[in-house]
Amino acid sequence: MATITAADVNKLRQQTGAGMMDCRKALVESDGDFEKAVDYLRKKGQKVAALRSDRETKEGVIIAKTSADGKSGVIVGLGCETDFVAKNEDFVKFAQAIVDLALTKGIKTIEDLNAAPLDGATVADKVNDQVAKIGEKITLNKFEFVEAGSVTSYIHGNYRMGVLVAFSKPVSGEVGKDIAMQIAAMNPIAVDAASVPAELIAREKEIAVEQVKAEGKPAEMAEKIAAGKVNKFFKESTLLQQAFVKDNNKSVGDYLKSVDADLKVDSFKRIALG
């Protein structure tokens, strides 16, 4: 049986971030072997995660960031149970490390991100390490990747929401932020009417027709009035038709044309906590 010293316990604690008693037990169970002790703590983290699987991770951080060349971007959502943990500096740094890894490696899916190596282990294992260290359910639950001629990122609030906007060509920081803030504030469902899924349009039209009929309007008028309601839906819910938040006298589409007639928003992603 190996002798476990306070220095050994502290070394493992510094290496893993786990609690002192957990580190001592891990070293005892592993007969002083540090690698086995780290594996023991990871397994403990996985067990903790399983035991807490019914918990909700409504808190956490959302981080959006673009690559050095500005042509791609990612949003990562790292969830936890409490606001206290979400505001912890080490927790935020861990989320930022995952974001940087995704950008550096050009990772495009959450499955590939979980399997990617980070400081000698996979991201999934590192998340479980956080469970062991913090004692809360931690989940890498949100991930988006965007690639375009130019991508702008925006983080709203204290890491509460992240936005990525894909533009057809490079834009100034001000224009990029204007559009990203519009998306954050108004939560459009698509870039324009043509981008709205057909099934959603059909549903909105059906609801509008039923509303018109319920109001006692003649059936022959229902389709025409319903079409007007659907157009109103487009105006309120698609980015380019929405009123520009910084100037309600023009639409977002009008604003973009005033910047550059050829400038287009190809796509966007918006992720919020909860």
PDB file of C-alpha atoms in Angstrom:
ATOM      1  CA  MET A   1       0.000   0.000   0.000  1.00  0.00           C
ATOM      2  CA  ALA A   2       1.496   3.315  -1.095  1.00  0.00           C
ATOM      3  CA  THR A   3       1.859   6.151   1.390  1.00  0.00           C
ATOM      4  CA  ILE A   4      -0.389   9.048   0.407  1.00  0.00           C
ATOM      5  CA  THR A   5       1.006  12.413   1.491  1.00  0.00           C
ATOM      6  CA  ALA A   6      -0.683  15.796   1.737  1.00  0.00           C
ATOM      7  CA  ALA A   7       1.575  16.932  -1.109  1.00  0.00           C
ATOM      8  CA  ASP A   8       0.254  14.093  -3.296  1.00  0.00           C
ATOM      9  CA  VAL A   9      -3.326  15.039  -2.525  1.00  0.00           C
ATOM     10  CA  ASN A  10      -2.649  18.694  -3.267  1.00  0.00           C
ATOM     11  CA  LYS A  11      -0.911  17.828  -6.549  1.00  0.00           C
ATOM     12  CA  LEU A  12      -3.892  15.785  -7.713  1.00  0.00           C
ATOM     13  CA  ARG A  13      -6.246  18.504  -6.562  1.00  0.00           C
ATOM     14  CA  GLN A  14      -4.348  21.126  -8.579  1.00  0.00           C
ATOM     15  CA  GLN A  15      -4.320  18.829 -11.597  1.00  0.00           C
ATOM     16  CA  THR A  16      -8.005  17.932 -11.559  1.00  0.00           C
ATOM     17  CA  GLY A  17      -9.772  20.612  -9.515  1.00  0.00           C
ATOM     18  CA  ALA A  18     -11.562  17.911  -7.499  1.00  0.00           C
ATOM     19  CA  GLY A  19     -12.134  18.237  -3.745  1.00  0.00           C
ATOM     20  CA  MET A  20      -9.405  17.312  -1.270  1.00  0.00           C
ATOM     21  CA  MET A  21     -11.254  14.327   0.231  1.00  0.00           C
ATOM     22  CA  ASP A  22     -12.139  13.046  -3.253  1.00  0.00           C
ATOM     23  CA  CYS A  23      -8.491  13.310  -4.294  1.00  0.00           C
ATOM     24  CA  ARG A  24      -7.289  11.451  -1.202  1.00  0.00           C
ATOM     25  CA  LYS A  25      -9.809   8.670  -1.772  1.00  0.00           C
ATOM     26  CA  ALA A  26      -8.858   8.460  -5.453  1.00  0.00           C
ATOM     27  CA  LEU A  27      -5.168   8.070  -4.585  1.00  0.00           C
ATOM     28  CA  VAL A  28      -5.916   5.460  -1.929  1.00  0.00           C
ATOM     29  CA  GLU A  29      -8.113   3.460  -4.293  1.00  0.00           C
ATOM     30  CA  SER A  30      -5.457   3.746  -7.005  1.00  0.00           C
ATOM     31  CA  ASP A  31      -2.544   2.871  -4.682  1.00  0.00           C
ATOM     32  CA  GLY A  32      -0.891   6.212  -5.336  1.00  0.00           C
ATOM     33  CA  ASP A  33      -0.943   5.942  -9.144  1.00  0.00           C
ATOM     34  CA  PHE A  34      -1.782   9.433 -10.414  1.00  0.00           C
ATOM     35  CA  GLU A  35      -3.052   8.320 -13.826  1.00  0.00           C
ATOM     36  CA  LYS A  36      -5.353   5.755 -12.255  1.00  0.00           C
ATOM     37  CA  ALA A  37      -6.452   8.356  -9.702  1.00  0.00           C
ATOM     38  CA  VAL A  38      -7.402  10.760 -12.485  1.00  0.00           C
ATOM     39  CA  ASP A  39      -9.390   7.973 -14.170  1.00  0.00           C
ATOM     40  CA  TYR A  40     -11.067   7.222 -10.834  1.00  0.00           C
ATOM     41  CA  LEU A  41     -12.145  10.846 -10.505  1.00  0.00           C
ATOM     42  CA  ARG A  42     -13.442  10.883 -14.081  1.00  0.00           C
ATOM     43  CA  LYS A  43     -15.483   7.785 -13.371  1.00  0.00           C
ATOM     44  CA  LYS A  44     -16.767   9.468 -10.232  1.00  0.00           C
ATOM     45  CA  GLY A  45     -17.726  12.458 -12.351  1.00  0.00           C
ATOM     46  CA  GLN A  46     -19.626  10.234 -14.761  1.00  0.00           C
ATOM     47  CA  LYS A  47     -21.409   8.632 -11.831  1.00  0.00           C
ATOM     48  CA  VAL A  48     -22.315  12.041 -10.437  1.00  0.00           C
ATOM     49  CA  ALA A  49     -23.593  13.101 -13.859  1.00  0.00           C
ATOM     50  CA  ALA A  50     -25.786   9.992 -14.012  1.00  0.00           C
ATOM     51  CA  LEU A  51     -27.144  10.584 -10.539  1.00  0.00           C
ATOM     52  CA  ARG A  52     -27.978  14.165 -11.465  1.00  0.00           C
ATOM     53  CA  SER A  53     -29.420  13.325 -14.888  1.00  0.00           C
ATOM     54  CA  ASP A  54     -32.868  14.454 -13.786  1.00  0.00           C
ATOM     55  CA  ARG A  55     -31.591  17.923 -12.916  1.00  0.00           C
ATOM     56  CA  GLU A  56     -32.125  20.815 -15.316  1.00  0.00           C
ATOM     57  CA  THR A  57     -29.252  22.937 -16.593  1.00  0.00           C
ATOM     58  CA  LYS A  58     -31.112  26.186 -17.164  1.00  0.00           C
ATOM     59  CA  GLU A  59     -28.109  28.295 -16.169  1.00  0.00           C
ATOM     60  CA  GLY A  60     -24.683  28.445 -17.779  1.00  0.00           C
ATOM     61  CA  VAL A  61     -22.887  30.475 -20.413  1.00  0.00           C
ATOM     62  CA  ILE A  62     -23.411  31.022 -24.134  1.00  0.00           C
ATOM     63  CA  ILE A  63     -20.275  32.071 -25.994  1.00  0.00           C
ATOM     64  CA  ALA A  64     -20.163  33.140 -29.647  1.00  0.00           C
ATOM     65  CA  LYS A  65     -16.855  33.757 -31.390  1.00  0.00           C
ATOM     66  CA  THR A  66     -15.469  34.028 -34.927  1.00  0.00           C
ATOM     67  CA  SER A  67     -12.273  32.644 -36.422  1.00  0.00           C
ATOM     68  CA  ALA A  68      -9.218  34.817 -36.953  1.00  0.00           C
ATOM     69  CA  ASP A  69     -10.032  35.275 -40.648  1.00  0.00           C
ATOM     70  CA  GLY A  70     -13.660  36.196 -39.863  1.00  0.00           C
ATOM     71  CA  LYS A  71     -15.038  33.548 -42.229  1.00  0.00           C
ATOM     72  CA  SER A  72     -16.439  31.095 -39.685  1.00  0.00           C
ATOM     73  CA  GLY A  73     -17.894  31.201 -36.215  1.00  0.00           C
ATOM     74  CA  VAL A  74     -19.260  28.990 -33.460  1.00  0.00           C
ATOM     75  CA  ILE A  75     -21.651  29.281 -30.560  1.00  0.00           C
ATOM     76  CA  VAL A  76     -21.146  26.993 -27.569  1.00  0.00           C
ATOM     77  CA  GLY A  77     -23.642  26.588 -24.743  1.00  0.00           C
ATOM     78  CA  LEU A  78     -22.260  25.094 -21.525  1.00  0.00           C
ATOM     79  CA  GLY A  79     -25.056  24.460 -19.056  1.00  0.00           C
ATOM     80  CA  CYS A  80     -25.070  24.178 -15.278  1.00  0.00           C
ATOM     81  CA  GLU A  81     -27.691  24.147 -12.540  1.00  0.00           C
ATOM     82  CA  THR A  82     -27.067  27.445 -10.743  1.00  0.00           C
ATOM     83  CA  ASP A  83     -26.279  31.050 -11.541  1.00  0.00           C
ATOM     84  CA  PHE A  84     -23.502  30.880  -8.927  1.00  0.00           C
ATOM     85  CA  VAL A  85     -21.558  28.355 -11.005  1.00  0.00           C
ATOM     86  CA  ALA A  86     -22.341  30.163 -14.276  1.00  0.00           C
ATOM     87  CA  LYS A  87     -20.609  33.278 -12.948  1.00  0.00           C
ATOM     88  CA  ASN A  88     -17.525  31.380 -11.765  1.00  0.00           C
ATOM     89  CA  GLU A  89     -14.419  32.561 -13.622  1.00  0.00           C
ATOM     90  CA  ASP A  90     -13.011  29.041 -14.063  1.00  0.00           C
ATOM     91  CA  PHE A  91     -16.317  27.802 -15.503  1.00  0.00           C
ATOM     92  CA  VAL A  92     -16.365  30.639 -18.048  1.00  0.00           C
ATOM     93  CA  LYS A  93     -12.718  29.976 -18.967  1.00  0.00           C
ATOM     94  CA  PHE A  94     -13.522  26.311 -19.512  1.00  0.00           C
ATOM     95  CA  ALA A  95     -16.335  27.253 -21.904  1.00  0.00           C
ATOM     96  CA  GLN A  96     -14.014  29.649 -23.725  1.00  0.00           C
ATOM     97  CA  ALA A  97     -11.415  26.881 -24.100  1.00  0.00           C
ATOM     98  CA  ILE A  98     -14.040  24.680 -25.767  1.00  0.00           C
ATOM     99  CA  VAL A  99     -14.952  27.531 -28.138  1.00  0.00           C
ATOM    100  CA  ASP A 100     -11.298  28.117 -29.068  1.00  0.00           C
ATOM    101  CA  LEU A 101     -10.820  24.400 -29.682  1.00  0.00           C
ATOM    102  CA  ALA A 102     -13.842  24.289 -31.988  1.00  0.00           C
ATOM    103  CA  LEU A 103     -12.571  27.240 -34.010  1.00  0.00           C
ATOM    104  CA  THR A 104      -8.976  26.003 -34.183  1.00  0.00           C
ATOM    105  CA  LYS A 105      -9.983  22.527 -35.341  1.00  0.00           C
ATOM    106  CA  GLY A 106     -12.812  23.694 -37.607  1.00  0.00           C
ATOM    107  CA  ILE A 107     -15.300  21.513 -35.740  1.00  0.00           C
ATOM    108  CA  LYS A 108     -18.815  21.613 -37.203  1.00  0.00           C
ATOM    109  CA  THR A 109     -20.927  19.273 -35.033  1.00  0.00           C
ATOM    110  CA  ILE A 110     -21.471  18.811 -31.302  1.00  0.00           C
ATOM    111  CA  GLU A 111     -20.629  15.097 -31.676  1.00  0.00           C
ATOM    112  CA  ASP A 112     -17.194  15.926 -33.093  1.00  0.00           C
ATOM    113  CA  LEU A 113     -16.702  18.573 -30.426  1.00  0.00           C
ATOM    114  CA  ASN A 114     -17.417  16.126 -27.586  1.00  0.00           C
ATOM    115  CA  ALA A 115     -14.915  13.675 -29.076  1.00  0.00           C
ATOM    116  CA  ALA A 116     -12.189  16.278 -29.689  1.00  0.00           C
ATOM    117  CA  PRO A 117      -9.029  16.198 -27.517  1.00  0.00           C
ATOM    118  CA  LEU A 118      -8.586  18.961 -24.958  1.00  0.00           C
ATOM    119  CA  ASP A 119      -5.579  18.945 -22.611  1.00  0.00           C
ATOM    120  CA  GLY A 120      -5.048  15.207 -22.814  1.00  0.00           C
ATOM    121  CA  ALA A 121      -8.660  14.060 -22.684  1.00  0.00           C
ATOM    122  CA  THR A 122     -11.810  14.396 -24.757  1.00  0.00           C
ATOM    123  CA  VAL A 123     -14.094  17.366 -24.271  1.00  0.00           C
ATOM    124  CA  ALA A 124     -16.771  14.971 -22.976  1.00  0.00           C
ATOM    125  CA  ASP A 125     -14.359  13.677 -20.320  1.00  0.00           C
ATOM    126  CA  LYS A 126     -13.401  17.233 -19.394  1.00  0.00           C
ATOM    127  CA  VAL A 127     -17.077  18.072 -18.911  1.00  0.00           C
ATOM    128  CA  ASN A 128     -17.368  15.108 -16.558  1.00  0.00           C
ATOM    129  CA  ASP A 129     -14.298  16.364 -14.716  1.00  0.00           C
ATOM    130  CA  GLN A 130     -16.225  19.583 -14.129  1.00  0.00           C
ATOM    131  CA  VAL A 131     -19.103  17.568 -12.666  1.00  0.00           C
ATOM    132  CA  ALA A 132     -16.697  15.962 -10.189  1.00  0.00           C
ATOM    133  CA  LYS A 133     -15.095  19.299  -9.374  1.00  0.00           C
ATOM    134  CA  ILE A 134     -18.233  21.401  -9.031  1.00  0.00           C
ATOM    135  CA  GLY A 135     -20.842  18.889  -7.886  1.00  0.00           C
ATOM    136  CA  GLU A 136     -23.505  20.120 -10.317  1.00  0.00           C
ATOM    137  CA  LYS A 137     -24.801  18.663 -13.527  1.00  0.00           C
ATOM    138  CA  ILE A 138     -22.751  20.194 -16.353  1.00  0.00           C
ATOM    139  CA  THR A 139     -23.746  19.728 -19.986  1.00  0.00           C
ATOM    140  CA  LEU A 140     -22.333  20.766 -23.323  1.00  0.00           C
ATOM    141  CA  ASN A 141     -25.840  21.170 -24.665  1.00  0.00           C
ATOM    142  CA  LYS A 142     -25.698  23.694 -27.483  1.00  0.00           C
ATOM    143  CA  PHE A 143     -23.440  24.134 -30.493  1.00  0.00           C
ATOM    144  CA  GLU A 144     -23.731  25.944 -33.808  1.00  0.00           C
ATOM    145  CA  PHE A 145     -21.258  26.426 -36.655  1.00  0.00           C
ATOM    146  CA  VAL A 146     -21.496  29.028 -39.423  1.00  0.00           C
ATOM    147  CA  GLU A 147     -19.257  29.613 -42.435  1.00  0.00           C
ATOM    148  CA  ALA A 148     -19.570  32.427 -44.989  1.00  0.00           C
ATOM    149  CA  GLY A 149     -17.816  35.270 -46.753  1.00  0.00           C
ATOM    150  CA  SER A 150     -17.925  37.142 -43.448  1.00  0.00           C
ATOM    151  CA  VAL A 151     -19.225  36.141 -40.019  1.00  0.00           C
ATOM    152  CA  THR A 152     -20.010  38.423 -37.085  1.00  0.00           C
ATOM    153  CA  SER A 153     -20.414  37.191 -33.520  1.00  0.00           C
ATOM    154  CA  TYR A 154     -22.223  38.876 -30.652  1.00  0.00           C
ATOM    155  CA  ILE A 155     -22.716  37.970 -26.987  1.00  0.00           C
ATOM    156  CA  HIS A 156     -25.691  39.569 -25.265  1.00  0.00           C
ATOM    157  CA  GLY A 157     -25.763  40.186 -21.519  1.00  0.00           C
ATOM    158  CA  ASN A 158     -23.500  38.242 -19.192  1.00  0.00           C
ATOM    159  CA  TYR A 159     -23.080  35.286 -21.566  1.00  0.00           C
ATOM    160  CA  ARG A 160     -26.862  34.828 -21.651  1.00  0.00           C
ATOM    161  CA  MET A 161     -27.229  34.757 -25.436  1.00  0.00           C
ATOM    162  CA  GLY A 162     -25.009  34.328 -28.471  1.00  0.00           C
ATOM    163  CA  VAL A 163     -25.586  35.322 -32.095  1.00  0.00           C
ATOM    164  CA  LEU A 164     -23.753  34.535 -35.327  1.00  0.00           C
ATOM    165  CA  VAL A 165     -24.535  36.359 -38.576  1.00  0.00           C
ATOM    166  CA  ALA A 166     -23.269  35.129 -41.943  1.00  0.00           C
ATOM    167  CA  PHE A 167     -22.878  37.928 -44.513  1.00  0.00           C
ATOM    168  CA  SER A 168     -22.215  37.586 -48.228  1.00  0.00           C
ATOM    169  CA  LYS A 169     -19.214  39.922 -47.974  1.00  0.00           C
ATOM    170  CA  PRO A 170     -17.104  41.638 -45.271  1.00  0.00           C
ATOM    171  CA  VAL A 171     -18.894  44.304 -43.234  1.00  0.00           C
ATOM    172  CA  SER A 172     -17.801  46.900 -40.730  1.00  0.00           C
ATOM    173  CA  GLY A 173     -17.928  46.113 -37.039  1.00  0.00           C
ATOM    174  CA  GLU A 174     -20.790  48.564 -36.626  1.00  0.00           C
ATOM    175  CA  VAL A 175     -22.972  46.992 -39.325  1.00  0.00           C
ATOM    176  CA  GLY A 176     -22.270  43.495 -38.062  1.00  0.00           C
ATOM    177  CA  LYS A 177     -23.183  44.466 -34.518  1.00  0.00           C
ATOM    178  CA  ASP A 178     -26.335  46.289 -35.665  1.00  0.00           C
ATOM    179  CA  ILE A 179     -27.673  43.156 -37.355  1.00  0.00           C
ATOM    180  CA  ALA A 180     -26.572  40.833 -34.565  1.00  0.00           C
ATOM    181  CA  MET A 181     -28.272  43.032 -31.960  1.00  0.00           C
ATOM    182  CA  GLN A 182     -31.422  43.095 -34.101  1.00  0.00           C
ATOM    183  CA  ILE A 183     -31.469  39.296 -34.082  1.00  0.00           C
ATOM    184  CA  ALA A 184     -30.813  39.182 -30.339  1.00  0.00           C
ATOM    185  CA  ALA A 185     -33.615  41.636 -29.568  1.00  0.00           C
ATOM    186  CA  MET A 186     -36.299  40.610 -32.085  1.00  0.00           C
ATOM    187  CA  ASN A 187     -35.645  36.858 -32.467  1.00  0.00           C
ATOM    188  CA  PRO A 188     -36.579  36.450 -36.160  1.00  0.00           C
ATOM    189  CA  ILE A 189     -37.354  32.915 -37.337  1.00  0.00           C
ATOM    190  CA  ALA A 190     -35.706  33.259 -40.772  1.00  0.00           C
ATOM    191  CA  VAL A 191     -33.783  35.698 -42.967  1.00  0.00           C
ATOM    192  CA  ASP A 192     -36.765  36.399 -45.264  1.00  0.00           C
ATOM    193  CA  ALA A 193     -40.150  34.998 -46.286  1.00  0.00           C
ATOM    194  CA  ALA A 194     -38.545  32.650 -48.801  1.00  0.00           C
ATOM    195  CA  SER A 195     -36.519  31.083 -45.990  1.00  0.00           C
ATOM    196  CA  VAL A 196     -39.544  30.256 -43.821  1.00  0.00           C
ATOM    197  CA  PRO A 197     -40.349  26.512 -43.936  1.00  0.00           C
ATOM    198  CA  ALA A 198     -43.421  25.734 -46.048  1.00  0.00           C
ATOM    199  CA  GLU A 199     -45.067  23.807 -43.214  1.00  0.00           C
ATOM    200  CA  LEU A 200     -44.812  26.833 -40.923  1.00  0.00           C
ATOM    201  CA  ILE A 201     -46.392  29.101 -43.544  1.00  0.00           C
ATOM    202  CA  ALA A 202     -49.199  26.580 -44.025  1.00  0.00           C
ATOM    203  CA  ARG A 203     -49.795  26.451 -40.280  1.00  0.00           C
ATOM    204  CA  GLU A 204     -49.893  30.238 -39.966  1.00  0.00           C
ATOM    205  CA  LYS A 205     -52.306  30.458 -42.897  1.00  0.00           C
ATOM    206  CA  GLU A 206     -54.574  27.791 -41.407  1.00  0.00           C
ATOM    207  CA  ILE A 207     -54.653  29.594 -38.064  1.00  0.00           C
ATOM    208  CA  ALA A 208     -55.379  32.905 -39.807  1.00  0.00           C
ATOM    209  CA  VAL A 209     -58.266  31.403 -41.806  1.00  0.00           C
ATOM    210  CA  GLU A 210     -59.819  29.923 -38.672  1.00  0.00           C
ATOM    211  CA  GLN A 211     -59.448  33.258 -36.863  1.00  0.00           C
ATOM    212  CA  VAL A 212     -61.223  35.065 -39.720  1.00  0.00           C
ATOM    213  CA  LYS A 213     -64.057  32.514 -39.748  1.00  0.00           C
ATOM    214  CA  ALA A 214     -64.386  32.810 -35.960  1.00  0.00           C
ATOM    215  CA  GLU A 215     -64.816  36.557 -36.408  1.00  0.00           C
ATOM    216  CA  GLY A 216     -67.876  35.841 -38.571  1.00  0.00           C
ATOM    217  CA  LYS A 217     -66.388  37.031 -41.854  1.00  0.00           C
ATOM    218  CA  PRO A 218     -67.766  35.457 -45.075  1.00  0.00           C
ATOM    219  CA  ALA A 219     -65.854  32.401 -46.301  1.00  0.00           C
ATOM    220  CA  GLU A 220     -65.024  34.108 -49.606  1.00  0.00           C
ATOM    221  CA  MET A 221     -63.193  36.847 -47.667  1.00  0.00           C
ATOM    222  CA  ALA A 222     -61.319  34.457 -45.403  1.00  0.00           C
ATOM    223  CA  GLU A 223     -58.504  33.628 -47.838  1.00  0.00           C
ATOM    224  CA  LYS A 224     -57.813  37.285 -48.678  1.00  0.00           C
ATOM    225  CA  ILE A 225     -57.825  38.405 -45.044  1.00  0.00           C
ATOM    226  CA  ALA A 226     -55.743  35.394 -44.027  1.00  0.00           C
ATOM    227  CA  ALA A 227     -53.146  36.308 -46.672  1.00  0.00           C
ATOM    228  CA  GLY A 228     -52.876  39.732 -45.072  1.00  0.00           C
ATOM    229  CA  LYS A 229     -52.328  38.140 -41.669  1.00  0.00           C
ATOM    230  CA  VAL A 230     -49.595  35.904 -43.075  1.00  0.00           C
ATOM    231  CA  ASN A 231     -47.876  38.932 -44.613  1.00  0.00           C
ATOM    232  CA  LYS A 232     -48.006  40.594 -41.208  1.00  0.00           C
ATOM    233  CA  PHE A 233     -46.424  37.475 -39.739  1.00  0.00           C
ATOM    234  CA  PHE A 234     -43.569  37.759 -42.255  1.00  0.00           C
ATOM    235  CA  LYS A 235     -43.074  41.420 -41.388  1.00  0.00           C
ATOM    236  CA  GLU A 236     -42.836  40.687 -37.684  1.00  0.00           C
ATOM    237  CA  SER A 237     -40.924  37.418 -37.833  1.00  0.00           C
ATOM    238  CA  THR A 238     -38.406  37.567 -40.701  1.00  0.00           C
ATOM    239  CA  LEU A 239     -35.199  39.525 -40.307  1.00  0.00           C
ATOM    240  CA  LEU A 240     -35.195  41.575 -43.506  1.00  0.00           C
ATOM    241  CA  GLN A 241     -38.838  42.642 -43.150  1.00  0.00           C
ATOM    242  CA  GLN A 242     -38.638  43.531 -39.452  1.00  0.00           C
ATOM    243  CA  ALA A 243     -38.533  47.181 -38.446  1.00  0.00           C
ATOM    244  CA  PHE A 244     -34.917  48.140 -37.780  1.00  0.00           C
ATOM    245  CA  VAL A 245     -34.554  48.582 -34.004  1.00  0.00           C
ATOM    246  CA  LYS A 246     -32.312  51.626 -34.383  1.00  0.00           C
ATOM    247  CA  ASP A 247     -34.715  53.321 -36.815  1.00  0.00           C
ATOM    248  CA  ASN A 248     -38.306  52.043 -36.936  1.00  0.00           C
ATOM    249  CA  ASN A 249     -38.966  54.072 -40.086  1.00  0.00           C
ATOM    250  CA  LYS A 250     -37.003  51.556 -42.167  1.00  0.00           C
ATOM    251  CA  SER A 251     -36.809  47.786 -42.384  1.00  0.00           C
ATOM    252  CA  VAL A 252     -33.633  45.815 -41.796  1.00  0.00           C
ATOM    253  CA  GLY A 253     -33.574  45.121 -45.529  1.00  0.00           C
ATOM    254  CA  ASP A 254     -33.683  48.854 -46.252  1.00  0.00           C
ATOM    255  CA  TYR A 255     -30.869  49.437 -43.776  1.00  0.00           C
ATOM    256  CA  LEU A 256     -28.653  46.838 -45.472  1.00  0.00           C
ATOM    257  CA  LYS A 257     -29.326  48.374 -48.904  1.00  0.00           C
ATOM    258  CA  SER A 258     -28.296  51.781 -47.555  1.00  0.00           C
ATOM    259  CA  VAL A 259     -24.969  50.252 -46.509  1.00  0.00           C
ATOM    260  CA  ASP A 260     -24.332  48.240 -49.698  1.00  0.00           C
ATOM    261  CA  ALA A 261     -26.897  47.309 -52.353  1.00  0.00           C
ATOM    262  CA  ASP A 262     -25.177  43.956 -52.874  1.00  0.00           C
ATOM    263  CA  LEU A 263     -24.828  43.059 -49.167  1.00  0.00           C
ATOM    264  CA  LYS A 264     -26.888  40.064 -48.060  1.00  0.00           C
ATOM    265  CA  VAL A 265     -27.440  38.110 -44.867  1.00  0.00           C
ATOM    266  CA  ASP A 266     -26.980  34.473 -45.835  1.00  0.00           C
ATOM    267  CA  SER A 267     -27.998  32.976 -42.480  1.00  0.00           C
ATOM    268  CA  PHE A 268     -27.891  33.484 -38.741  1.00  0.00           C
ATOM    269  CA  LYS A 269     -27.880  31.528 -35.511  1.00  0.00           C
ATOM    270  CA  ARG A 270     -29.262  32.662 -32.170  1.00  0.00           C
ATOM    271  CA  ILE A 271     -28.915  30.661 -28.939  1.00  0.00           C
ATOM    272  CA  ALA A 272     -30.114  31.726 -25.501  1.00  0.00           C
ATOM    273  CA  LEU A 273     -30.019  30.141 -22.063  1.00  0.00           C
ATOM    274  CA  GLY A 274     -33.002  28.098 -20.988  1.00  0.00           C
TER     275      GLY A 274
END
